[in-house]
Coordinates of C-alpha atoms in Angstrom, one line a residue:
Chain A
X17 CA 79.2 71.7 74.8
X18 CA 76.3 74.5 76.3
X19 CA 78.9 74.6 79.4
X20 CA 81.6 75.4 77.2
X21 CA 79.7 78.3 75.3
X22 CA 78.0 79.0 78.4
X23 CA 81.7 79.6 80.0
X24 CA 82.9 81.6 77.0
X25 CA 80.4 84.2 76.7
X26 CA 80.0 84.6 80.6
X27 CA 83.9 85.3 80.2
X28 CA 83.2 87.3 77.2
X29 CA 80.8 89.7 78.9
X30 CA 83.0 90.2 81.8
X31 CA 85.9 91.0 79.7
X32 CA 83.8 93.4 78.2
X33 CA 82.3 94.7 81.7
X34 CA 85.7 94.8 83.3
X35 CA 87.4 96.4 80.5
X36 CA 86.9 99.8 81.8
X37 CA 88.7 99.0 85.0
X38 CA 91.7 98.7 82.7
X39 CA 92.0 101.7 81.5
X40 CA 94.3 104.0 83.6
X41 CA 94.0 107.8 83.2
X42 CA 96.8 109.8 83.5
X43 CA 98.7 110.8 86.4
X44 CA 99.0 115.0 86.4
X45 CA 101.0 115.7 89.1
X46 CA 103.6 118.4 87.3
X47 CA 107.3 118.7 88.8
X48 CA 107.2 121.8 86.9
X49 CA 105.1 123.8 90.0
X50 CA 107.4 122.4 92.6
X51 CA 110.6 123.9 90.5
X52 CA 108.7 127.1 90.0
X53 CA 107.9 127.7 93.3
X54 CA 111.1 126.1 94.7
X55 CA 109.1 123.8 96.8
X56 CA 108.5 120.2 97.7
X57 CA 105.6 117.7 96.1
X58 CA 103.6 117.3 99.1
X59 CA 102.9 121.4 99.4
X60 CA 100.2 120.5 97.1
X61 CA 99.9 116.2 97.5
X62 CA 99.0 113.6 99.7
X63 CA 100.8 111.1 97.4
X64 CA 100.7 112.5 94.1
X65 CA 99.0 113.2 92.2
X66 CA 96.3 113.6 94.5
X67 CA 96.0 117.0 95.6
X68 CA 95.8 118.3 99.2
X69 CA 93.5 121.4 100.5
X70 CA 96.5 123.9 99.9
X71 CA 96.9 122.0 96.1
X72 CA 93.3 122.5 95.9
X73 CA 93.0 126.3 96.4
X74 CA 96.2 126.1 94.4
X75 CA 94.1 124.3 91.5
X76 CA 91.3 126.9 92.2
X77 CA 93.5 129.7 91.9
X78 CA 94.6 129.2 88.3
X79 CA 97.8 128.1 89.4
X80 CA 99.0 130.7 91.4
X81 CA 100.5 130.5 94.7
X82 CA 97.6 131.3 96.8
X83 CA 98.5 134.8 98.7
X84 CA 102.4 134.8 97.5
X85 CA 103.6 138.1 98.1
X86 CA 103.7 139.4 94.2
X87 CA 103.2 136.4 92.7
X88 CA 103.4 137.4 89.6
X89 CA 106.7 137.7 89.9
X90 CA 107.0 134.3 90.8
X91 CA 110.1 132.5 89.2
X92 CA 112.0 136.4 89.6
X93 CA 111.6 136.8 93.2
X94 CA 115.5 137.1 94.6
X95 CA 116.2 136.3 91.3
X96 CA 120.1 137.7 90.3
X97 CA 119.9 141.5 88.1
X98 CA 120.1 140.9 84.6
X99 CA 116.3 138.6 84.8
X100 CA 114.7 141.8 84.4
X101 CA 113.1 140.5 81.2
X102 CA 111.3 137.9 82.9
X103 CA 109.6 140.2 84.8
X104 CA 108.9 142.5 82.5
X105 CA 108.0 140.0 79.6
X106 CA 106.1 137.8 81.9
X107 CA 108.0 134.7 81.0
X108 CA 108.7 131.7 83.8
X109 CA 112.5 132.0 83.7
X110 CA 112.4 128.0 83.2
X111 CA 110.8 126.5 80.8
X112 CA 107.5 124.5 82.6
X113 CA 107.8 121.3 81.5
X114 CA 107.4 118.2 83.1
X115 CA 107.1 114.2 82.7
X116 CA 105.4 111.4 83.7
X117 CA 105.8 107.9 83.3
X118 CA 103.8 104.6 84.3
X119 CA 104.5 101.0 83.4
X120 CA 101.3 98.9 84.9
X121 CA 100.9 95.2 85.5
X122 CA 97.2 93.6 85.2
X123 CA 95.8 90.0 86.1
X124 CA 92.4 89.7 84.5
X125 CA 91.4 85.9 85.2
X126 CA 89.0 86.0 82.5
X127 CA 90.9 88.3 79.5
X128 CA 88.8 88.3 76.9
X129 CA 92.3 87.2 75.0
X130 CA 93.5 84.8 77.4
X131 CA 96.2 86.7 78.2
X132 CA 95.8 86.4 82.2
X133 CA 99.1 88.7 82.8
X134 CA 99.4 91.7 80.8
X135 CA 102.4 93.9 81.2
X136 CA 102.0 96.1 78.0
X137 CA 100.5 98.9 79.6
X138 CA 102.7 101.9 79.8
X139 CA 102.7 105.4 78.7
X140 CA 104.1 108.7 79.2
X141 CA 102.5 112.0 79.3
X142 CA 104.1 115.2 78.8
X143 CA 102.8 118.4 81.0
X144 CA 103.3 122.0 81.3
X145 CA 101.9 124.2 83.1
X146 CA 102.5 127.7 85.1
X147 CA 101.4 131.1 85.3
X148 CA 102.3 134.3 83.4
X149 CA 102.8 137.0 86.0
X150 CA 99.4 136.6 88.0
X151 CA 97.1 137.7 85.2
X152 CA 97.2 134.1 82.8
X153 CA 97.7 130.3 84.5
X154 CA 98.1 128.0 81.9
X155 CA 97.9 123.6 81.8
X156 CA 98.7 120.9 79.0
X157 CA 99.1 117.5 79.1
X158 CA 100.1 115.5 75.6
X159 CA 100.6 111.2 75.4
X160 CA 103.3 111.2 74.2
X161 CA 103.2 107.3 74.0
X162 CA 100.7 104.9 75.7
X163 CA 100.9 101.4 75.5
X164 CA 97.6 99.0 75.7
X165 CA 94.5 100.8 76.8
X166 CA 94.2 104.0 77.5
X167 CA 90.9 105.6 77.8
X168 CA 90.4 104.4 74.3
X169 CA 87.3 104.3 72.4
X170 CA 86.9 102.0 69.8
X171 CA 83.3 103.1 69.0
X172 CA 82.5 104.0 65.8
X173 CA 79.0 104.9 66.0
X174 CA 76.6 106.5 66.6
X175 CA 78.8 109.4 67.5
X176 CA 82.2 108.8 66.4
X177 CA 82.3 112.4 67.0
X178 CA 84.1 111.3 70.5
X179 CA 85.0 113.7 73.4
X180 CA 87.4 110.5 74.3
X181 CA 91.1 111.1 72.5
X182 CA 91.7 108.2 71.0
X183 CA 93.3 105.5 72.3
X184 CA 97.3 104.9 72.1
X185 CA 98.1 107.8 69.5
X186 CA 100.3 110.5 70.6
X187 CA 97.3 113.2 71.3
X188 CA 97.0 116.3 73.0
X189 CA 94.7 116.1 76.4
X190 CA 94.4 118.8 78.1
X191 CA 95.5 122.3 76.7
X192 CA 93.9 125.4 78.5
X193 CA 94.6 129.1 79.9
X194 CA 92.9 130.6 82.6
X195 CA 92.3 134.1 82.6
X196 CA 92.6 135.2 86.4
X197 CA 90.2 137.4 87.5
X198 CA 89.1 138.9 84.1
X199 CA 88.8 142.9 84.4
X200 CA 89.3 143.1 87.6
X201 CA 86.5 140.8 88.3
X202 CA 86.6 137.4 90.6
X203 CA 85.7 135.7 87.3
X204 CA 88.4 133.5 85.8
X205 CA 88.1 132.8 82.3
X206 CA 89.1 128.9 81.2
X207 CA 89.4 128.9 77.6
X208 CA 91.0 125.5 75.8
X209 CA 90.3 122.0 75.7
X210 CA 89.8 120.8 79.8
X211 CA 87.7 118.7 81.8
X212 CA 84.5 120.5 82.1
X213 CA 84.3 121.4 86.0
X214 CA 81.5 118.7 87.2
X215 CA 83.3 117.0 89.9
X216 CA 84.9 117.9 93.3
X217 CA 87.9 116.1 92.0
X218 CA 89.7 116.3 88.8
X219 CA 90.1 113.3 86.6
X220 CA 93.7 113.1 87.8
X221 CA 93.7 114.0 91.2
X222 CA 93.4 110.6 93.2
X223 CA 95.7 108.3 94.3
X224 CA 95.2 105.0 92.4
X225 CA 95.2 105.3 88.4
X226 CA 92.4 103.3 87.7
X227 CA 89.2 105.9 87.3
X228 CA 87.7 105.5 90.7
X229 CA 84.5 107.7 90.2
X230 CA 81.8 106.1 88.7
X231 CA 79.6 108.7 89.0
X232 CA 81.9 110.9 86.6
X233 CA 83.5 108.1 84.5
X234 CA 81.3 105.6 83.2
X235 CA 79.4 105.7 79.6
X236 CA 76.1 104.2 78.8
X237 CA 75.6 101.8 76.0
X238 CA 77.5 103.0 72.5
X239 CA 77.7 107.0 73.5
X240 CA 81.4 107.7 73.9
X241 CA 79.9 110.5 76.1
X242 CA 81.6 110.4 79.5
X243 CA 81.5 113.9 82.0
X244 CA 85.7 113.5 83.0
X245 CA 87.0 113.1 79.7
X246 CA 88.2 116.4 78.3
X247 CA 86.7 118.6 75.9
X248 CA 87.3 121.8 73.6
X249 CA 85.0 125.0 75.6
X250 CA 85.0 128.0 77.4
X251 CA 84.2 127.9 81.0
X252 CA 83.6 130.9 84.0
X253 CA 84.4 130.1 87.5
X254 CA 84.6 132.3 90.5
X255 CA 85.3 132.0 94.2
X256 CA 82.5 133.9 96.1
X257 CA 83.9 134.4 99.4
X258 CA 86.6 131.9 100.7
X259 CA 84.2 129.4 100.3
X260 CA 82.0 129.1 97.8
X261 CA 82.8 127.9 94.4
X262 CA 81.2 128.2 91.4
X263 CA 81.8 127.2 87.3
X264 CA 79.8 127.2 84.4
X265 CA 80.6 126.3 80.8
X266 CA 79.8 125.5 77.3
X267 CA 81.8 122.7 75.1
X268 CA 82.0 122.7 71.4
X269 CA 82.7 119.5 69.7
X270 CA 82.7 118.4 65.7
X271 CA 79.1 117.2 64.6
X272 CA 76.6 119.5 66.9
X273 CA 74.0 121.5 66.0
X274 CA 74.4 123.2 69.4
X275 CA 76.8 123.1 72.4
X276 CA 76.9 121.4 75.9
X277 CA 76.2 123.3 78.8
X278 CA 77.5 122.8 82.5
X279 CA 77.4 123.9 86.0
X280 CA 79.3 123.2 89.5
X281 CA 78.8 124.5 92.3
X282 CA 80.5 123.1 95.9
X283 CA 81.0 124.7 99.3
X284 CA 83.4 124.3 101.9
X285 CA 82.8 124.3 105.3
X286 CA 85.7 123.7 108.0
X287 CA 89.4 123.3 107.2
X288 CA 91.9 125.1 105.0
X289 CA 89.7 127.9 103.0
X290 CA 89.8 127.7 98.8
X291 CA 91.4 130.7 99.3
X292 CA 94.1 128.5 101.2
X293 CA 94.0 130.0 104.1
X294 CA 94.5 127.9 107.2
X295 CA 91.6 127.8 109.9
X296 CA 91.6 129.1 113.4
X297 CA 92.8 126.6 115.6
X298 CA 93.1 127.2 119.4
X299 CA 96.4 125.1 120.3
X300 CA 95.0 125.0 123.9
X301 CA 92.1 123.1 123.6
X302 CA 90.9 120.5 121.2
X303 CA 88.0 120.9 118.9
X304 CA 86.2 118.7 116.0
X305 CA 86.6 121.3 113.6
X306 CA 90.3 121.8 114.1
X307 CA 90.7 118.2 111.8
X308 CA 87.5 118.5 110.3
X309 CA 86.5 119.6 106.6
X310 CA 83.7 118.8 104.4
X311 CA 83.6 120.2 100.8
X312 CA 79.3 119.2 99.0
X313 CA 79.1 120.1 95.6
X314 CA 76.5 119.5 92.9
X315 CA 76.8 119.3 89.2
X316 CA 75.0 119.1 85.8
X317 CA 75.5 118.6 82.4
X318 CA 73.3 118.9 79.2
X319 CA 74.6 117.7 75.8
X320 CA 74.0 116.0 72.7
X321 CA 76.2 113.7 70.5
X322 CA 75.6 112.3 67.2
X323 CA 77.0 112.9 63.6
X324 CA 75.8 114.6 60.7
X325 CA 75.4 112.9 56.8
X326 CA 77.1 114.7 53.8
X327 CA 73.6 116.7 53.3
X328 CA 73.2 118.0 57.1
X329 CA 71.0 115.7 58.3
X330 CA 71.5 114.8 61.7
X331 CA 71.4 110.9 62.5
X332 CA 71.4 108.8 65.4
X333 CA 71.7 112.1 67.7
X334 CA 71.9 111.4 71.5
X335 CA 70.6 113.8 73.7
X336 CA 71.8 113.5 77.1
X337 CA 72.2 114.9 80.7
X338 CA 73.8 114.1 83.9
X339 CA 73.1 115.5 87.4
X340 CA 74.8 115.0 90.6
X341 CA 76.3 115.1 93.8
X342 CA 79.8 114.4 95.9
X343 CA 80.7 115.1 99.5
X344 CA 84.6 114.9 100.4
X345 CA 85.2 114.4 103.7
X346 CA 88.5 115.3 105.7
X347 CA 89.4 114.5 109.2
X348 CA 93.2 114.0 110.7
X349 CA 94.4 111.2 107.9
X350 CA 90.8 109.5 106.9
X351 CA 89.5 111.0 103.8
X352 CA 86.4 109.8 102.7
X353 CA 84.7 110.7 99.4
X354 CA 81.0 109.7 98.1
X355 CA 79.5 110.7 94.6
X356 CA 75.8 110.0 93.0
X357 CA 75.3 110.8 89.7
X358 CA 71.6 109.9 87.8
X359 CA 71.9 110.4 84.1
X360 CA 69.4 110.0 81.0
X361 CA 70.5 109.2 77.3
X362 CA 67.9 109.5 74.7
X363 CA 69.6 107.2 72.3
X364 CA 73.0 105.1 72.9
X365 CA 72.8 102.3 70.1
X366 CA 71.0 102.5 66.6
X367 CA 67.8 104.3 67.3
X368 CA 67.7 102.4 70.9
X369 CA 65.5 103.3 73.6
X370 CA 66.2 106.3 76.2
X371 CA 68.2 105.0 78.8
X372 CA 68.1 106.0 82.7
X373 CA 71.4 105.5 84.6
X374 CA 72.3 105.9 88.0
X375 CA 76.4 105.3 89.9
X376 CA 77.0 105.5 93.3
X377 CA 80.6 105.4 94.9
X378 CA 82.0 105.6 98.1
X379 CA 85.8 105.4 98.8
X380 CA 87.4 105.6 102.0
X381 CA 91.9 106.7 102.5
X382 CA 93.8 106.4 105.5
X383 CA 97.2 108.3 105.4
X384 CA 99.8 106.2 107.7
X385 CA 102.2 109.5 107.1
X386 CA 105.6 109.8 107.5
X387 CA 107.8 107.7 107.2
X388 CA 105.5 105.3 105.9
X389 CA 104.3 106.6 103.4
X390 CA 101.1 104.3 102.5
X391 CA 97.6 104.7 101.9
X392 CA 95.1 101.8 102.2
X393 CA 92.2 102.5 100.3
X394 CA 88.9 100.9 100.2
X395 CA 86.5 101.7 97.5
X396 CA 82.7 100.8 96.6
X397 CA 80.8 101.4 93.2
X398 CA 77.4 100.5 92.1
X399 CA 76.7 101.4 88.6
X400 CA 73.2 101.1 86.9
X401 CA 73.3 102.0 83.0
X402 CA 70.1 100.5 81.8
X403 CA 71.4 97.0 81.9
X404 CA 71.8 95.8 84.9
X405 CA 73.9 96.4 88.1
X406 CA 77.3 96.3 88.6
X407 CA 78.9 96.4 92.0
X408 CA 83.0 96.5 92.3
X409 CA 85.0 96.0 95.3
X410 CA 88.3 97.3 95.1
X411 CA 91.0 97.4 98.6
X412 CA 94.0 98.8 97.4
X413 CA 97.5 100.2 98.5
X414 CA 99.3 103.2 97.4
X415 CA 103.1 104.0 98.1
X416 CA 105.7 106.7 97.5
X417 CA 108.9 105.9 98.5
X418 CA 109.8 109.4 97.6
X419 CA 107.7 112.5 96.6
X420 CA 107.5 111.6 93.1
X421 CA 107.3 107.7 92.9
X422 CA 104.0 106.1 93.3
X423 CA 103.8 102.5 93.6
X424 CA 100.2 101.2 94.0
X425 CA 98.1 97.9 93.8
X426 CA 94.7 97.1 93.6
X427 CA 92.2 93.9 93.5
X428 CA 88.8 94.7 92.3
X429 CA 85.9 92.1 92.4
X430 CA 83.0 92.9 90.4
X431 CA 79.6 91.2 90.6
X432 CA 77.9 91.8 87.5
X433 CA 74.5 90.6 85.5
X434 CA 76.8 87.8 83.7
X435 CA 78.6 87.0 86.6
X436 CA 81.7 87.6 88.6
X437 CA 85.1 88.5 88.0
X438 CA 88.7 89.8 89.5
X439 CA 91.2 91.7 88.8
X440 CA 94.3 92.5 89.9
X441 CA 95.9 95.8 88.9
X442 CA 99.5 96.8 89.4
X443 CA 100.7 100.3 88.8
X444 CA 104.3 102.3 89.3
X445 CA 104.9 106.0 87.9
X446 CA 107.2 108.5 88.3
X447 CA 107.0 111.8 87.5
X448 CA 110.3 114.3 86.7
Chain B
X13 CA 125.6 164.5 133.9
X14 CA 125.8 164.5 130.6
X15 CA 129.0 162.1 130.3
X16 CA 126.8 159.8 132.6
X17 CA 124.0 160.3 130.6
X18 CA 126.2 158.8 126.6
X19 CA 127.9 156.4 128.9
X20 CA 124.6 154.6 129.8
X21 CA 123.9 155.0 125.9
X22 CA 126.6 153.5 124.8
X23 CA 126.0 150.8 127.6
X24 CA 122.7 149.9 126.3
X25 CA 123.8 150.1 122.8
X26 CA 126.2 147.5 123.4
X27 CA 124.6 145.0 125.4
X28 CA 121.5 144.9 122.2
X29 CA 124.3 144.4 120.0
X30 CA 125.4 142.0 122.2
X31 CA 122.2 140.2 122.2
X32 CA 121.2 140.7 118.5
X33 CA 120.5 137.8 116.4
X34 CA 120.2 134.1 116.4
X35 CA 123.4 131.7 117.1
X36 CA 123.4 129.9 113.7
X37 CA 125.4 126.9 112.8
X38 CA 126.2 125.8 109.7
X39 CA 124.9 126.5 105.8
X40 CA 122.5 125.5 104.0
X41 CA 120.8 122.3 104.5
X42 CA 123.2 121.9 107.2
X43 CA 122.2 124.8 109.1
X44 CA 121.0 124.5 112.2
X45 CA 120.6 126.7 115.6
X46 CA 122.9 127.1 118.9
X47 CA 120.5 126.1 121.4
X48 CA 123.0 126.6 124.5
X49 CA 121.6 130.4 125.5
X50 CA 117.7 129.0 125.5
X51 CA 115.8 128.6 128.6
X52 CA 115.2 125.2 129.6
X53 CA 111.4 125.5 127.8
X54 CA 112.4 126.2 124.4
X55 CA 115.6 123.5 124.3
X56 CA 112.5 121.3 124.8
X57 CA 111.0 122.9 122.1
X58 CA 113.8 123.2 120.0
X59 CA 114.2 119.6 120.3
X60 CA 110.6 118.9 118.9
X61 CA 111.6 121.1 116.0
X62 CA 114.6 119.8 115.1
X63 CA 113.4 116.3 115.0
X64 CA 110.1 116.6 113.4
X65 CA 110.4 119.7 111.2
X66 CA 112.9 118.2 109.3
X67 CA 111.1 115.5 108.1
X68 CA 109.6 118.0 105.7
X69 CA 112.1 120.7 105.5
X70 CA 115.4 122.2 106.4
X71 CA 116.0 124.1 109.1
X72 CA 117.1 126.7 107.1
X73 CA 113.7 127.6 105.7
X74 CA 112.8 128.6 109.0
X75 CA 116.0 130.1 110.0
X76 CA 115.6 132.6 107.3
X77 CA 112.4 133.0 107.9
X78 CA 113.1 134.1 111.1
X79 CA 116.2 136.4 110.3
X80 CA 114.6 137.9 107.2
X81 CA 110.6 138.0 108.7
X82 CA 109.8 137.0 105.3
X83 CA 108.9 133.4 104.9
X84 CA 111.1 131.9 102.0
X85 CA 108.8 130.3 99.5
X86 CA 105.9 132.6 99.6
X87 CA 107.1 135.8 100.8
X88 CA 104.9 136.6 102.8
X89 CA 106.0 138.3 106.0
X90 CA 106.7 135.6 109.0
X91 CA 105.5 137.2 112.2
X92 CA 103.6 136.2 115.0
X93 CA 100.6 135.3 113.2
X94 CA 102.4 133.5 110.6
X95 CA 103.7 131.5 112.7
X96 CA 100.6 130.3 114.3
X97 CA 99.1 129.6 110.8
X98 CA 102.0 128.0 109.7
X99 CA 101.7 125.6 112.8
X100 CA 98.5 124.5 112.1
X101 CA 98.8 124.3 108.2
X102 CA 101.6 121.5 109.7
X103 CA 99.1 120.3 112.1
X104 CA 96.5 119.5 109.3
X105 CA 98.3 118.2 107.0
X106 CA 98.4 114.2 107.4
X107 CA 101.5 113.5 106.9
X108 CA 103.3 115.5 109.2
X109 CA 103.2 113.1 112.1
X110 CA 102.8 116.3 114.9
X111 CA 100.2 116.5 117.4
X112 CA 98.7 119.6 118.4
X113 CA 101.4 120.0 122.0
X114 CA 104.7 119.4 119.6
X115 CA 102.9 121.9 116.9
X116 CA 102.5 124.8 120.0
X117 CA 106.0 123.9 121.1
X118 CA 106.9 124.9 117.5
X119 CA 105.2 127.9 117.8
X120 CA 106.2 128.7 120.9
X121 CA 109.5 128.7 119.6
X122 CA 109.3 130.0 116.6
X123 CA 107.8 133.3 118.6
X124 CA 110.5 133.5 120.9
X125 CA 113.7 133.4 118.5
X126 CA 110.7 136.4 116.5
X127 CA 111.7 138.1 119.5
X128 CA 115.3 137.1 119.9
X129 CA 116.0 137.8 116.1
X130 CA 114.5 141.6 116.8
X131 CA 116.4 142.6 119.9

């Protein structure tokens, strides 16, 4: 009888532990660029939607093809007379939509609901995104439809004030213009609802769909607070140089008595410059540094969740604050990636104690390249959040049969406080 | 003195109009060069090209670049430094299966039909 309760909490807590791992983010690779600029996926992708270094400086660039000749008139270059007006107006000549689509597979050997094999997980996500003339870039992603979890948070307290759309409800995720280089400035102005800049890599931009980052992703105790998810704010970056990049923000959400502040900061030495410019190579003799690329970057945030009664008075506020930092390493077809990230919650639960956390990952990709197009990937996370360690081990394979198919499995073992658990995680999307 | 003078003008005139241009085959995604009048080097190099450029792209994107001197997508102006950089933004990039001797073969080539497209 104790072995039987014994068995169902320890596969209680790891449903609960594990959960996160499945919840798949959304894949942001837009079709709508490669129309635009009449040119294939993997300008700007490994396999989508991770980016490459030019898809990077692309990014960085508010979404303007890094030194096209007149970009701004972008879709009216050659273009046949009588598209004057899309010059003139600034309209994209075709309207910048795009979709994505993912179906996902899961085998959780201990569900919390016994349902070993899930195949409800599916969703699709509408994007859009361009640039008017070279003066505005502008990005939005909306579910239209998810199925199963999705980034959800069922919290309700003590902030139910969430940064996390909820769950499986058609909602809009990101939604932001960029004012490029704002009176003449090198200051871009990001104005919308976005992920705050913290991390090297957006939430979207890796190969597998299952949050990979644990020093960007995870939560601690009951605060919905996590640094990728995407919030309503303002934010200033700047390229100093080539290769230098800097952003700072500050996010508004319901139920503060002040906002969240931010800052990034990441430099990249060797390689294709933010700029996107491609390094000096001498095709006579060989050299480290002609493969070679390392982007560092640090990052902090300072916030504060919580909610307010009918009178004003705050209750259960969390103050809270990450630091960091990431390295992204790039040589031939190994990419390697490695974050930190200590953070320190005043209050997760009701009137709890402060919590100290700490995450660590480390993920390593090898491109095989044309014409098979497959990435092995092999990823390590440690993840502290007051309770415990949890380690995960997760080898998995990514595939695009064509530019924008992505096939991609993955087995993660976790070794937790309450035990250990696996699960297996299939995942195909297409994007059009 | 004179009459020799516009005959050898009109001599030269016509052997660069003879010799203008690249020998193009084809439209399109079909289009292709006529490697017949290259020197032994660069039908070695044009070989390279045609079989591992096209993995990625058509021909014809660097066909026109080369006729127009304005690369097609970003139109920025393809010249001799272009095309270095546009070699080794292929070099880097992982899936492009090259190695540094077939990228400087595409160079290589891409520089001398530059020079063939001008005379």
């Amino acid at each position: 009888m104790f072995l039987k309760k014994y068995t169902v909490a320890v596969m209680f807590l790891l449903g609960i532990s594990c959960a996160p791992l499945l919840a798949p983010g959304t894949a942001n690779a837009i079709p709508a660029f490669s129309r635009q600029h009449k040119t294939e996926c993997s300008t700007c992708h490994t396999i989508y939607p991770e980016l490459n270094e030019f898809g990077d400086a692309f990014l960085k660039n508010g979404y303007v093809y890094p030194h096209k000749k007149e970009a701004a008139k972008g879709a009216t270059q050659g273009a046949e007379p009588g598209n004057e007006w899309s010059f003139i107006s600034g309209l994209p000549q075709q309207i910048p939509l795009s979709l994505t689509a993912t179906a996902d597979l899961a085998y959780d050997e201990h569900a919390a609901d016994g349902n070993k094999l899930d195949l409800s997980t599916r969703s699709i996500t509408l994007q859009a995104g361009g640039s008017f003339r070279d003066l505005f870039g502008f990005f939005a992603t909306y579910n239209l439809y998810s199925q199963g979890m999705q980034r959800s948070s069922s919290l309700v307290n003590p902030a139910n004030n969430t940064n996390v759309p909820p769950g499986n409800d058609p909602d809009l995720d990101e939604l932001f213009l960029v004012w490029r280089q704002a009176f003449g400035s090198p200051v871009n102005m990001k104005v919308g609802r976005f992920e705050p800049k913290l991390s090297l890599w957006k939430k979207s931009n890796r190969i597998l769909p299952v949050p990979s980052f644990a020093s960007t992703t995870y939560r601690v105790g009951l605060s919905p607070f996590s640094s990728d998810a995407t919030e309503d704010g303002v934010e200033l970056n700047a390229l100093l140089g080539n290769r230098l990049f800097v952003a700072g923000g500050v996010v508004d959400r319901n139920g503060q008595d002040r906002e969240d502040g931010y800052g990034h900061i990441s430099l990249k030495i060797g390689g294709t410059d933010l700029k996107g410019q491609e390094p000096e190579v001498d095709l006579e003799k060989d050299s480290i540094w002609d493969y070679l690329s390392v982007t560092l970057g640090g990052f902090g945030y300072w916030g504060q969740n919580g909610e307010f009664n009918a009178n004003g008075v705050a209750q259960n506020l969390n103050n809270f604050r990450r630091i960091g930092a990431e390295a992204d390493i790039l040589y031939k077809r190994l990419h390697l990636k490695g974050s930190g990230s200590f953070g320190h919650d005043t209050n997760v639960g009701f009137m709890s104690a402060a919590v100290d956390s700490r995450a660590y990952t480390l993920e390593g990709e090898y491109y095989l390249g044309a014409p098979v197009n497959v990435v092995p990937v092999f990823r390590y996370e440690y993840l502290n959040t007051g309770d415990g360690t949890v380690k995960r081990l997760t080898p998995a394979i990514a595939y695009t049969p064509l530019q924008n198919v992505r096939m991609s499995i993955e087995y993660t073992h976790s070794i937790a406080p309450e035990g250990t658990g696996n699960i297996a995680f299939a995942s195909i999307a297409f994007s059009m | 003195m004179k009459k020799l003078l516009v005959t050898m003008l009109l001599i030269a005139a016509t052997a660069a109009t003879a010799h203008a241009g690249l020998k193009v085959i084809g439209k399109g995604d079909a289009m292709r060069l006529d490697p017949s009048g290259f020197p032994p080097a660069m039908k070695a190099n044009y070989e390279i090209v045609r079989v591992k450029c096209v993995k990625c792209h058509t021909l014809e994107r660097t066909i026109v670049a080369i006729q127009t001197g304005v690369a097609p997508i970003s139109g920025q102006p393809f010249d001799r430094n272009a095309t270095k950089a546009y070699g080794i933004k292929m070099l880097r990039k992982p899936d492009s299966n090259m190695s540094k001797a077939e990228v400087k073969a595409s160079v290589d080539l891409m520089n001398y039909l530059l020079a063939e497209a001008e005379k």
